[in-house]
Coordinates of C-alpha atoms in Angstrom, one line a residue:
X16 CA 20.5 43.6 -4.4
X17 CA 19.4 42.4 -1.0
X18 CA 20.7 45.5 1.0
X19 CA 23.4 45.8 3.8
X20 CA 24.6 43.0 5.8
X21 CA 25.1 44.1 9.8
X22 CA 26.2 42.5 12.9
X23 CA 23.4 43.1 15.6
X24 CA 22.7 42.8 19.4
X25 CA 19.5 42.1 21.1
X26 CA 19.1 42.0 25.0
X27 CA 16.0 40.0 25.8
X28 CA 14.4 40.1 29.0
X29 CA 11.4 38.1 30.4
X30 CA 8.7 39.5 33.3
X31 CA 8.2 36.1 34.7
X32 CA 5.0 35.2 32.4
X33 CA 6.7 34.3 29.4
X34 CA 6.2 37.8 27.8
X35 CA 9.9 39.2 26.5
X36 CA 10.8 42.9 26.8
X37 CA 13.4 44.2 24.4
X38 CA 15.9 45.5 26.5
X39 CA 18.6 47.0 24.2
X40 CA 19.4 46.8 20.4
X41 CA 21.8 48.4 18.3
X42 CA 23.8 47.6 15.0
X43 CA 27.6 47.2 15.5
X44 CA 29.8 49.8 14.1
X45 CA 32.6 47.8 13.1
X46 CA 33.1 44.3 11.5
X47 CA 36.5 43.6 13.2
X48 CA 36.9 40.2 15.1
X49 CA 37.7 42.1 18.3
X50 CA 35.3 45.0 17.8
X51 CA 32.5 41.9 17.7
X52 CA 34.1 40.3 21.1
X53 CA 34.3 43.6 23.1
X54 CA 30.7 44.0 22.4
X55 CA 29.6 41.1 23.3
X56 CA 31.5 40.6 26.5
X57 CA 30.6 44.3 27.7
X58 CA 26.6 43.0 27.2
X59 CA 27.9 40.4 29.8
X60 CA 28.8 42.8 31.8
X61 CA 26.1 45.6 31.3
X62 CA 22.9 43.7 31.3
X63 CA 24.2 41.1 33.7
X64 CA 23.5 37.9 30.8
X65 CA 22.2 34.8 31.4
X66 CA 22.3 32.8 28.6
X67 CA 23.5 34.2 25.1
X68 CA 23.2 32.7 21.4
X69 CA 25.6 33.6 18.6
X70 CA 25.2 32.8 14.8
X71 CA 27.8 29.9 14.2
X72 CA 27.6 29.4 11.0
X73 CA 29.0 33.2 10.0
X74 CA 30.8 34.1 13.0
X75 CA 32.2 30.8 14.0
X76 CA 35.5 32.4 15.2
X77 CA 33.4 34.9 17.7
X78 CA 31.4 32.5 19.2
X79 CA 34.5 29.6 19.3
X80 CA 35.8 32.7 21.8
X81 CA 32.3 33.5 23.7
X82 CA 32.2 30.1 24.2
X83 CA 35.3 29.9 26.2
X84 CA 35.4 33.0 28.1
X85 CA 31.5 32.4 28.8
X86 CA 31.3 28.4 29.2
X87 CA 27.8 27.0 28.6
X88 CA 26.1 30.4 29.0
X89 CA 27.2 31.1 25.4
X90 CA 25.6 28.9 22.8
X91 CA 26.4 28.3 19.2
X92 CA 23.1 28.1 16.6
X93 CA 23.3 27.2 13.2
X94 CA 20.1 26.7 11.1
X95 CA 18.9 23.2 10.0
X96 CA 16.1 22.7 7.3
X97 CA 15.9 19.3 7.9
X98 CA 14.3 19.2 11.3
X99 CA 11.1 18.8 12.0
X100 CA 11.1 20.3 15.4
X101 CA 11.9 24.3 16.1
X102 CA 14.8 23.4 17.8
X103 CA 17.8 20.3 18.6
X104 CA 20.2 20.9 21.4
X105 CA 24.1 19.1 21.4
X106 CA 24.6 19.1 24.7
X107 CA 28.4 17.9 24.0
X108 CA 29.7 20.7 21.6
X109 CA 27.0 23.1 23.6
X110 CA 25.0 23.6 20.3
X111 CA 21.9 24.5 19.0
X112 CA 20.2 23.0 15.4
X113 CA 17.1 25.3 14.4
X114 CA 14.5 24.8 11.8
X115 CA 14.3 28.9 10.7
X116 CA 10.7 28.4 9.5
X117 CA 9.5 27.1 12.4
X118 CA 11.4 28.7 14.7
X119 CA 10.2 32.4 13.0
X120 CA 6.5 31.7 12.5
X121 CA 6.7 30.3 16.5
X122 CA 8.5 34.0 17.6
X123 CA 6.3 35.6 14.9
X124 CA 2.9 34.0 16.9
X125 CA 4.3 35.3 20.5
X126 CA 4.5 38.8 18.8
X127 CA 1.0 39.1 17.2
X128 CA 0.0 37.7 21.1
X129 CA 2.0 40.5 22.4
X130 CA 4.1 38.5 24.7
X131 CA 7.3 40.8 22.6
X132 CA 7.4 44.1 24.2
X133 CA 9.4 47.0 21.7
X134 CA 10.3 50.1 23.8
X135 CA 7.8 52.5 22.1
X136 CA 9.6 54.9 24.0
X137 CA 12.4 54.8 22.0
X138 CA 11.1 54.2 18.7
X139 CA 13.5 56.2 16.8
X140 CA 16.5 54.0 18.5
X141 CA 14.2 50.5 17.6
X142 CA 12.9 52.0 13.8
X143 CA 15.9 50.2 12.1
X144 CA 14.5 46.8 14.3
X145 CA 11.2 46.9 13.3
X146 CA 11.7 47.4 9.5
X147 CA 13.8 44.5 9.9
X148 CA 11.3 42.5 11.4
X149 CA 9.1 42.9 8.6
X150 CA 11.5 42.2 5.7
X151 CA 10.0 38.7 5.6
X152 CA 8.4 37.5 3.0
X153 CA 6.5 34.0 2.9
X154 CA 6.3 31.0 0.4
X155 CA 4.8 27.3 0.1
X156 CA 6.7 24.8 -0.4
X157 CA 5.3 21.2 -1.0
X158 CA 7.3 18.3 1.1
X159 CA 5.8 14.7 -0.2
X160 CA 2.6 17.0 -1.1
X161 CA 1.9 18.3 1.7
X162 CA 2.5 22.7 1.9
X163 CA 4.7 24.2 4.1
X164 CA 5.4 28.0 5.0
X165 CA 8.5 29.2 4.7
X166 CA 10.2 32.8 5.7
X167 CA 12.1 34.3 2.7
X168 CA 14.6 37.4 3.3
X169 CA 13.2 40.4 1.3
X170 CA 14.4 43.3 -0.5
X171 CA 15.4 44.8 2.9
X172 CA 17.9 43.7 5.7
X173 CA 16.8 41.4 8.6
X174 CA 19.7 41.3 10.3
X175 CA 17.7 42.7 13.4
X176 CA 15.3 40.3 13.2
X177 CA 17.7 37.4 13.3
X178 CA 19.2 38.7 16.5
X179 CA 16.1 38.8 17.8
X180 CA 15.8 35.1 16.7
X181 CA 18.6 34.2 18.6
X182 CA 17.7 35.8 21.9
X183 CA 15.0 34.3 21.8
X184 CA 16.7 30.7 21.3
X185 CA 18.5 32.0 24.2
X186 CA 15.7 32.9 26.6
X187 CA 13.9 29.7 25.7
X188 CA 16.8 27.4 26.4
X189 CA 17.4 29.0 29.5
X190 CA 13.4 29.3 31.1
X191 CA 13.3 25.3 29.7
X192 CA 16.4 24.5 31.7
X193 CA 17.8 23.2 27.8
X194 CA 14.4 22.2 26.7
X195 CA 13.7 20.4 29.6
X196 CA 10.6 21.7 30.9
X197 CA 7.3 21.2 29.3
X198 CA 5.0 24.2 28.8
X199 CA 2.8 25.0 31.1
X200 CA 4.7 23.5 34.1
X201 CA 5.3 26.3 36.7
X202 CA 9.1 27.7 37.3
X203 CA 10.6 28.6 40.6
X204 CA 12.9 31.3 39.2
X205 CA 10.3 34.6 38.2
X206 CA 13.0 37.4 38.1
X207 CA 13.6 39.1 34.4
X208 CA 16.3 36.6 33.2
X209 CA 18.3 39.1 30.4
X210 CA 19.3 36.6 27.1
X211 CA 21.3 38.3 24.5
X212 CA 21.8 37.4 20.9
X213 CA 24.6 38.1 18.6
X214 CA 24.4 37.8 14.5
X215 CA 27.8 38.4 13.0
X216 CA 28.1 38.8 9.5

């Protein structure tokens, strides 16, 4: 009732002023475990990857093999309701907790600030992202009486959207040197740094 399900890729890249250009997205043809791995490693290879992000909680066997063919450029992500920051990073098991909510509404923010570029130039290619995007629906929910948003999948698939998520984890992990860096402090490093994001279903 809820639509198809898909596997997608997004290739993030950022200009140097925090503003993220979508550099490639597509929905994966096949489901197979080594359909999913080829992909992913020839993103590696095409858009020269930083740091990628990978959905552990339905694709666990995917990213347990990123993870060692990539080392600690792949991360795993699994969502958390419980936090009360966007994001928690296990260094040990190279692992990322996310609050969806937050973590949405935050990459939701950056968009309506246009610091997400789509490639308008290839809109038919990026029509299937952006109806994606927009599948969310919001709620309230009260926590010890006080209201909270929440994002709430709708009628349509947001598959894309997710990806996009995760590239975005990606990106901000790596231009925070893991959440080190406060905003606002200034970065060395101001080349397009490509992040890629994997959602296996």
């Amino acid at each position: 009732s809820r639509g198809q399900s898909f596997s997608c890729v997004v290739v993030l890249s950022d200009s140097g002023d925090g503003t993220l250009s979508i550099e490639h997205a597509h929905k994966l043809k096949e489901r197979s475990y080594e359909y999913k791995k080829d992909t992913i490693n020839e993103m590696y290879r095409r858009f020269g990857i930083a740091k990628g992000c990978g959905d552990f909680f339905f694709g666990q066997d995917v990213v347990e093999y990123l993870q060692n063919v990539h080392g600690q450029n792949f991360l795993a992500a699994t969502g958390s309701g419980v936090l009360k920051s966007a994001l928690k990073f296990d260094e040990e098991n190279l692992s990322i907790s996310y609050n969806k909510d937050l973590l949405i509404d935050e990459l939701f923010d950056k968009m309506r600030k246009g610091k997400v570029r789509f490639p308008w130039q290839s809109y038919e290619k990026i029509e299937w992202l952006l109806e994606h995007c927009t599948s969310m629906g919001t709620s309230i929910k009260y926590v010890s009486g006080q209201p909270i948003k929440t994002y709430v999948k709708g009628l349509t698939p947001n598959d894309g959207l997710m990806a996009l998520m995760y590239a975005y984890i990606a990106w901000k992990f790596d231009s925070t040197k893991g959440f080190t860096i406060k905003p606002g402090m200034k970065q060395s490093n101001i080349l397009p740094r490509p992040s890629l994001a994997y959602t296996p279903r």
